[in-house]
Amino acid sequence: MYLTKDEEALLSGEKGEGSRKAMELLVALGDIFEAPRLIPISSAHLSGVSYKTIAEGGISFLEELAVDAKVKVPTTLNPAGMDREKWKEMGISPRFADRQQHIIECYEALGVTADCSCTPFLSTNIPRKGDTLAWAESSALSFANSMVGARTNREGGPGALAAAIVGKTPEYGLHLDENRKPSVVIDVEVEDPDHSLLGQAVGSVVGSRIPYFRGIRPDTDRAKMLAAAMAAAGSVALFHIEGVTPEADPRSIKGLEHIAIGKRELEAARNKLNTGNDPELIALGCPHLSVEEMRSLASKLKGRKRRGDAEVWFCTSRCTAAKCPKEVEVLSRFGNIVCDTCMIVAPIEERFKTTATNSAKACNYLPTLCSQKVVFRDTDGLLELIS
Ligand code: F3S
C-alpha cells in the first residue's frame, strides 16, 4: 500500500507509540485486502466496549494506545456491559463495574465520545450520503451504508479505532463503487412483514451478498431492525431497497438471481429462533430504541397494568432517554430503562437462563454469547407477556 510522507512518519513512530501501532494495523489490513492507499474518513464508530467481551486483554490494548494517541475524527462508542448509573440494580458486581468504568475512561482519554449506543446515526454521529467512515457494529454500519449511502467496510473494533487515530482507512471493499452493486434480488411477498424476521430469513440465505429488496418501504426503525438481523443471520453490510435507499438502481439487477420471501419463509425463520419458554428476562431495544419506538411503546402500555414477574428491560441510549422523559415515566412502571448497554453485552447469563426479545439479531447471539434459551415474539407479543 502506498504511504505518504506523513503516513511513513506515523509508521516509524515519530508521532508517538499509539499512532505507530494504529498505522501498523492499518498497513496490515491494507496489505491483506490489497488496498492501494489510505483515504480520509469523516467519523468512526467503535465496538469492543463491554468488559464481558474484551476482558483484560482488551484493556491492555486500550491502555497502550491511550498513553499518547488521540482520535482525529468524531468517534462514538458501542454499548458497554452495564448501565453506568444503575449497574447495581442490574446485579453487576463491583469488580465488573470497576473494570467497565476503566474501559470507558481509556476511550475517553483517546478522545472518543462515550455515548455507549449502537444507534449513533440517530443522534451522536450522523453520517451523510457519500461520507467515508470506519464503523464497527454490524447493524449501525449496514444502516449507514444502505439507508444513508455513506461508505464503510464491516470494521472490527481495533481496525475502527486505528482508523479513528490516523483519521484514515484503507481503500478497499465497500469504499469502491464496483463492490456496492446488488448481487441478489429479494422479492418480498408479504405485506408489512416483521422486519426483524425478514432480516433473519434473508440474512440466512444470502450470507455476505448484497440484497436488492422489492416490495417493502421501511421507515428508519424498521430499517434498523432489518439491518441488524441481516448482519447477524448472515454478514450483510449493505443492502438496497427499491424506491427507498439512495443507491438502489433498478437497472443494476438485470440477470441477478431472485429469491422470493413469503409467509412460509418467515414462519420457518421464526420457528428456528424459538428455543425456550417462560422467559425470566424480557428485553426490547436491539438495536437501541429510538425516540419514536419509546413513544409507540409508551402509548401501547398507557392504561395497562403490569403482570408477570419476569424482569423487563427497555434498552436505549442515554441521549434518547433524555429526550422522552414522559415515555420513560410510563415505561418505568413496566420495567427498567436500561441505558449504555444491552441484553447481549451485559453479563445476563449470571442471572437469567431464558430471555424473550423481538430482535432476531439478539436471538442469534443470546444462545452463544449469553448461554440463553430464546423466546422470539413481535413487539405486541412481548407487551402481552408483561401487561
Ligand atoms: Fe445493539 Fe446490543 Fe443489539 S449492541 S444491535 S442492542 S446486540
Coordinates of C-alpha atoms and ligand atoms in Angstrom, one line a residue:
M1 CA 0.0 0.0 0.0
Y2 CA 1.3 3.4 -0.9
L3 CA 2.0 5.7 2.1
T4 CA 2.5 9.5 2.0
K5 CA 5.5 11.0 3.9
D6 CA 3.2 11.9 6.8
E7 CA 1.9 8.3 7.0
E8 CA 5.5 7.0 6.8
A9 CA 6.4 9.2 9.7
L10 CA 3.4 7.8 11.8
L11 CA 4.6 4.3 11.0
S12 CA 8.1 5.0 12.1
G13 CA 6.9 6.2 15.5
E14 CA 7.8 9.8 15.0
K15 CA 4.4 10.9 16.3
G16 CA 4.3 8.5 19.2
E17 CA 3.8 4.9 20.0
G18 CA 0.0 4.9 19.9
S19 CA -0.1 6.3 16.4
R20 CA 2.6 3.9 15.3
K21 CA 0.6 0.9 16.5
A22 CA -2.6 2.3 14.8
M23 CA -0.7 2.8 11.5
E24 CA 0.8 -0.7 11.7
L25 CA -2.6 -2.2 12.0
L26 CA -4.0 -0.2 9.0
V27 CA -1.0 -1.2 6.9
A28 CA -1.5 -4.8 7.7
L29 CA -5.2 -4.5 6.8
G30 CA -4.4 -2.6 3.6
D31 CA -1.9 -5.3 2.6
I32 CA -4.3 -8.2 3.3
F33 CA -7.0 -6.5 1.2
E34 CA -4.6 -5.1 -1.5
A35 CA -5.7 -1.5 -0.9
P36 CA -3.7 0.9 -3.0
R37 CA -3.8 3.7 -0.4
L38 CA -5.4 5.2 2.7
I39 CA -8.3 7.5 2.3
P40 CA -9.6 10.1 4.9
I41 CA -12.7 9.3 7.0
S42 CA -15.2 11.7 8.4
S43 CA -16.1 9.6 11.5
A44 CA -15.6 6.3 13.3
H45 CA -17.8 4.2 15.5
L46 CA -16.2 1.6 17.8
S47 CA -17.3 -1.8 19.1
G48 CA -15.3 -3.7 21.8
V49 CA -16.5 -1.8 24.9
S50 CA -18.1 -4.4 27.2
Y51 CA -15.7 -5.9 29.8
K52 CA -17.6 -9.1 29.1
T53 CA -16.3 -9.2 25.5
I54 CA -12.9 -7.6 25.6
A55 CA -11.7 -8.6 29.1
E56 CA -8.2 -7.8 30.4
G57 CA -6.5 -8.3 27.0
G58 CA -8.7 -5.6 25.5
I59 CA -7.9 -3.2 28.4
S60 CA -4.2 -3.7 27.9
F61 CA -4.5 -2.8 24.2
L62 CA -6.5 0.4 25.0
E63 CA -4.1 1.4 27.8
E64 CA -1.2 1.2 25.4
L65 CA -2.9 3.3 22.8
A66 CA -4.2 5.8 25.4
V67 CA -0.7 6.7 26.6
D68 CA -0.1 9.2 23.7
A69 CA -2.7 8.8 21.0
K70 CA -5.9 10.7 20.3
V71 CA -8.6 10.2 17.7
K72 CA -8.5 12.6 14.7
V73 CA -12.2 12.4 13.7
P74 CA -15.5 12.4 15.7
T75 CA -15.7 8.9 17.2
T76 CA -18.5 7.2 19.1
L77 CA -18.8 4.1 21.2
N78 CA -21.0 1.0 21.2
P79 CA -22.8 -0.3 24.3
A80 CA -20.8 -1.2 27.4
G81 CA -21.5 -4.1 29.7
M82 CA -23.7 -2.2 32.2
D83 CA -25.8 0.9 32.8
R84 CA -23.2 3.4 34.1
E85 CA -25.6 4.8 36.7
K86 CA -27.8 1.8 37.6
W87 CA -25.3 -1.0 37.4
K88 CA -26.1 -2.2 41.0
E89 CA -29.8 -2.6 40.1
M90 CA -28.7 -4.8 37.2
G91 CA -26.9 -7.1 39.6
I92 CA -23.4 -6.2 38.2
S93 CA -20.5 -7.0 40.5
P94 CA -18.3 -4.1 41.9
R95 CA -15.3 -5.7 40.2
F96 CA -17.0 -5.8 36.7
A97 CA -18.3 -2.2 37.2
D98 CA -14.8 -1.0 38.1
R99 CA -13.1 -2.6 35.1
Q100 CA -16.0 -1.4 32.8
Q101 CA -15.6 2.1 34.0
H102 CA -11.9 1.9 33.4
I103 CA -12.5 0.8 29.7
I104 CA -14.8 3.8 29.2
E105 CA -12.2 6.1 30.7
C106 CA -9.5 4.7 28.3
Y107 CA -11.7 5.5 25.4
E108 CA -12.4 9.0 26.8
A109 CA -8.6 9.5 27.2
L110 CA -8.4 8.7 23.5
G111 CA -10.9 11.5 22.7
V112 CA -13.8 9.1 22.0
T113 CA -17.4 10.3 22.8
A114 CA -18.6 7.6 25.3
D115 CA -22.3 7.7 24.2
C116 CA -22.4 3.8 24.5
S117 CA -25.0 3.2 21.9
C118 CA -25.4 1.1 18.8
T119 CA -27.6 3.7 17.1
P120 CA -25.2 6.7 16.8
F121 CA -26.8 7.5 13.4
L122 CA -29.9 8.7 15.3
S123 CA -28.2 11.3 17.4
T124 CA -24.5 11.5 18.3
N125 CA -22.8 10.6 15.0
I126 CA -25.0 11.3 12.0
P127 CA -23.4 10.3 8.6
R128 CA -24.3 11.9 5.3
K129 CA -24.6 10.4 1.8
G130 CA -21.1 9.9 0.3
D131 CA -19.2 10.1 3.6
T132 CA -16.3 7.8 4.1
L133 CA -16.5 6.1 7.5
A134 CA -14.7 3.5 9.6
W135 CA -17.6 1.9 11.6
A136 CA -17.7 -1.2 13.6
E137 CA -21.1 -2.5 14.9
S138 CA -22.6 -4.5 12.1
S139 CA -26.1 -3.1 12.5
A140 CA -25.1 0.5 12.5
L141 CA -22.6 0.2 9.7
S142 CA -25.1 -1.6 7.5
F143 CA -27.7 1.2 8.2
A144 CA -25.1 3.9 7.3
N145 CA -24.1 2.1 4.1
S146 CA -27.6 1.3 3.0
M147 CA -30.1 3.8 4.3
V148 CA -27.7 6.8 4.2
G149 CA -25.4 6.0 1.3
A150 CA -22.3 6.6 3.4
R151 CA -19.4 4.1 2.8
T152 CA -17.8 1.9 5.4
N153 CA -16.4 -1.6 5.5
R154 CA -17.5 -4.1 8.2
E155 CA -14.8 -3.0 10.6
G156 CA -13.7 -4.8 13.7
G157 CA -13.2 -2.8 16.9
P158 CA -9.4 -2.5 16.6
G159 CA -9.5 -1.6 12.9
A160 CA -12.1 1.2 13.5
L161 CA -10.1 2.5 16.4
A162 CA -6.8 2.5 14.4
A163 CA -8.7 4.4 11.6
A164 CA -10.0 6.9 14.1
I165 CA -6.5 7.6 15.4
V166 CA -5.0 8.0 12.0
G167 CA -8.1 9.7 10.5
K168 CA -7.9 7.3 7.5
T169 CA -8.8 3.8 6.4
P170 CA -7.5 1.5 3.6
E171 CA -9.4 1.9 0.3
Y172 CA -10.9 -1.4 -0.5
G173 CA -14.2 -3.3 -0.3
L174 CA -17.3 -1.2 0.2
H175 CA -15.4 2.0 -0.4
L176 CA -15.2 1.2 -4.1
D177 CA -18.2 1.7 -6.5
E178 CA -17.8 -1.7 -8.1
N179 CA -18.3 -3.5 -4.8
R180 CA -21.5 -1.8 -3.9
K181 CA -23.7 -3.2 -6.6
P182 CA -26.5 -5.7 -5.7
S183 CA -25.8 -9.4 -6.1
V184 CA -29.3 -10.9 -5.4
V185 CA -32.9 -9.7 -5.7
I186 CA -35.3 -10.3 -2.8
D187 CA -39.0 -10.2 -3.7
V188 CA -40.9 -9.7 -0.5
E189 CA -44.4 -11.3 -1.0
V190 CA -45.8 -10.4 2.4
E191 CA -47.5 -7.1 3.1
D192 CA -45.9 -5.2 6.1
P193 CA -43.7 -8.1 7.4
D194 CA -41.9 -8.1 10.8
H195 CA -38.7 -6.6 9.5
S196 CA -36.5 -8.3 12.1
L197 CA -37.9 -11.7 11.0
L198 CA -37.5 -10.7 7.4
G199 CA -33.8 -9.8 8.0
Q200 CA -33.4 -13.2 9.7
A201 CA -34.9 -15.1 6.7
V202 CA -32.9 -13.1 4.2
G203 CA -29.6 -13.0 6.1
S204 CA -29.5 -16.7 6.4
V205 CA -29.9 -17.3 2.7
V206 CA -27.8 -14.5 1.2
G207 CA -24.8 -14.7 3.6
S208 CA -22.5 -11.8 2.7
R209 CA -24.1 -11.0 -0.7
I210 CA -25.7 -7.6 -1.3
P211 CA -29.5 -7.9 -1.5
Y212 CA -31.8 -5.7 -3.5
F213 CA -35.3 -5.6 -2.0
R214 CA -38.6 -5.1 -3.8
G215 CA -41.9 -5.0 -2.0
I216 CA -41.0 -3.1 1.2
R217 CA -40.8 0.5 2.2
P218 CA -39.4 0.5 5.8
D219 CA -39.2 3.6 7.9
T220 CA -36.0 4.3 9.9
D221 CA -36.9 2.0 12.8
R222 CA -37.9 -1.0 10.6
A223 CA -34.8 -0.5 8.5
K224 CA -32.5 -0.6 11.6
M225 CA -34.2 -3.9 12.7
L226 CA -33.8 -5.3 9.2
A227 CA -30.1 -4.2 9.0
A228 CA -29.3 -5.7 12.4
A229 CA -31.0 -9.1 11.7
M230 CA -29.3 -9.5 8.3
A231 CA -25.9 -8.6 9.7
A232 CA -26.3 -11.3 12.4
A233 CA -28.1 -14.1 10.5
G234 CA -25.7 -13.5 7.5
S235 CA -23.0 -10.9 7.2
V236 CA -24.8 -8.4 5.1
A237 CA -23.1 -4.9 5.4
L238 CA -25.0 -3.2 2.5
F239 CA -28.5 -3.7 1.1
H240 CA -30.6 -1.8 -1.4
I241 CA -34.4 -1.2 -1.3
E242 CA -36.1 -0.1 -4.5
G243 CA -37.5 3.4 -4.1
V244 CA -36.1 3.8 -0.6
T245 CA -32.3 3.7 -0.4
P246 CA -30.1 6.3 -2.1
E247 CA -28.1 3.8 -4.2
A248 CA -30.9 1.5 -5.3
D249 CA -30.9 1.4 -9.1
P250 CA -33.5 -0.9 -10.9
R251 CA -31.1 -1.1 -13.9
S252 CA -28.5 -2.8 -11.7
I253 CA -30.5 -6.0 -11.1
K254 CA -30.6 -7.3 -14.7
G255 CA -29.7 -11.0 -14.8
L256 CA -29.5 -11.5 -11.0
E257 CA -30.9 -14.4 -9.1
H258 CA -34.3 -13.8 -7.5
I259 CA -35.3 -15.1 -4.1
A260 CA -39.0 -14.9 -3.0
I261 CA -39.7 -14.4 0.7
G262 CA -43.3 -15.2 1.7
K263 CA -45.2 -16.3 4.8
R264 CA -43.7 -19.8 4.7
E265 CA -40.1 -18.5 4.8
L266 CA -40.9 -16.1 7.7
E267 CA -42.6 -18.8 9.6
A268 CA -39.6 -21.1 9.2
A269 CA -37.3 -18.3 10.4
R270 CA -39.5 -17.7 13.4
N271 CA -39.5 -21.4 14.4
K272 CA -35.7 -21.6 14.2
L273 CA -35.3 -18.7 16.6
N274 CA -37.6 -20.0 19.3
T275 CA -35.8 -22.4 21.7
G276 CA -37.4 -21.7 25.1
N277 CA -40.5 -20.9 27.2
D278 CA -41.2 -18.9 30.3
P279 CA -38.7 -16.1 30.0
E280 CA -37.0 -14.7 33.1
L281 CA -35.9 -11.6 31.2
I282 CA -37.9 -9.7 28.5
A283 CA -35.7 -7.3 26.6
L284 CA -36.6 -4.8 24.0
G285 CA -34.2 -2.4 22.2
C286 CA -31.8 -4.3 20.0
P287 CA -30.8 -2.1 18.3
H288 CA -31.3 0.6 20.9
L289 CA -34.8 2.0 21.0
S290 CA -35.3 5.3 19.2
V291 CA -37.5 8.2 20.5
E292 CA -40.3 7.1 18.1
E293 CA -40.1 3.5 19.4
M294 CA -40.2 4.7 23.1
R295 CA -43.3 6.8 22.2
S296 CA -45.0 3.9 20.5
L297 CA -44.3 1.5 23.4
A298 CA -45.5 4.1 26.0
S299 CA -48.7 4.7 24.1
K300 CA -49.4 1.0 23.8
L301 CA -48.8 0.4 27.5
K302 CA -50.6 3.5 28.8
G303 CA -53.5 2.5 31.0
R304 CA -52.5 -1.1 31.1
K305 CA -51.4 -3.0 34.3
R306 CA -48.1 -4.8 34.8
R307 CA -48.4 -8.5 35.1
G308 CA -45.9 -11.4 35.4
D309 CA -42.7 -11.5 37.4
A310 CA -40.1 -11.6 34.5
E311 CA -37.6 -8.7 34.6
V312 CA -38.2 -6.3 31.8
W313 CA -35.5 -4.1 30.0
F314 CA -36.1 -1.3 27.6
C315 CA -32.6 -0.8 26.2
T316 CA -31.9 2.6 24.7
S317 CA -29.2 5.3 24.7
R318 CA -28.9 7.8 27.5
C319 CA -29.3 10.5 24.8
T320 CA -32.7 9.0 23.6
A321 CA -33.9 8.5 27.2
A322 CA -33.2 12.2 28.0
K323 CA -35.3 13.2 25.0
C324 CA -38.5 11.5 26.2
P325 CA -39.0 11.9 30.0
K326 CA -42.8 11.2 29.8
E327 CA -42.3 8.0 28.0
V328 CA -39.5 7.0 30.4
E329 CA -42.0 7.5 33.2
V330 CA -44.7 5.3 31.6
L331 CA -42.3 2.5 30.6
S332 CA -40.6 2.6 34.1
R333 CA -43.9 1.2 35.5
F334 CA -43.4 -1.9 33.4
G335 CA -39.7 -2.4 33.6
N336 CA -36.2 -0.9 33.7
I337 CA -35.0 1.8 31.3
V338 CA -31.5 0.4 30.7
C339 CA -29.0 2.8 29.1
D340 CA -25.4 2.4 27.9
T341 CA -25.8 -1.4 27.4
C342 CA -27.9 -4.2 26.0
M343 CA -29.1 -7.8 26.6
I344 CA -26.2 -9.2 24.7
V345 CA -23.1 -7.3 26.0
A346 CA -24.3 -7.2 29.6
P347 CA -23.5 -10.4 31.6
I348 CA -27.1 -11.5 31.8
E349 CA -26.0 -15.2 31.9
E350 CA -25.1 -14.6 35.6
R351 CA -28.8 -14.0 36.4
F352 CA -31.1 -15.5 33.7
K353 CA -31.5 -18.7 31.7
T354 CA -34.3 -17.7 29.2
T355 CA -34.7 -14.4 27.5
A356 CA -37.6 -13.1 25.3
T357 CA -37.0 -10.5 22.7
N358 CA -38.4 -9.0 19.5
S359 CA -35.0 -8.8 17.9
A360 CA -33.8 -11.5 15.6
K361 CA -30.2 -10.2 16.0
A362 CA -30.4 -10.7 19.7
C363 CA -31.9 -14.2 19.1
N364 CA -28.8 -15.1 17.1
Y365 CA -26.4 -14.1 19.9
L366 CA -28.3 -14.9 23.1
P367 CA -27.5 -18.7 22.9
T368 CA -23.8 -18.2 22.1
L369 CA -22.8 -15.1 24.0
C370 CA -25.2 -15.3 26.9
S371 CA -26.0 -19.1 27.3
Q372 CA -29.7 -18.3 27.0
K373 CA -32.7 -20.2 25.7
V374 CA -34.7 -17.8 23.5
V375 CA -38.3 -16.7 23.1
F376 CA -38.9 -14.7 20.0
R377 CA -42.1 -12.6 19.8
D378 CA -43.1 -9.5 17.9
T379 CA -43.4 -6.3 20.0
D380 CA -47.1 -6.7 20.7
G381 CA -46.4 -10.3 21.7
L382 CA -43.8 -9.1 24.2
L383 CA -46.1 -6.5 25.6
E384 CA -48.8 -9.1 26.2
L385 CA -46.3 -11.0 28.4
I386 CA -45.9 -8.0 30.7
S387 CA -49.3 -6.3 30.7
Ligands
F3S1 FE1 -27.1 -3.0 19.8 FE2 -26.6 -4.9 21.6 FE3 -28.3 -5.3 19.6 S1 -25.1 -3.5 20.6 S2 -27.6 -4.1 17.9 S3 -28.6 -3.8 21.2 S4 -26.7 -6.7 20.3

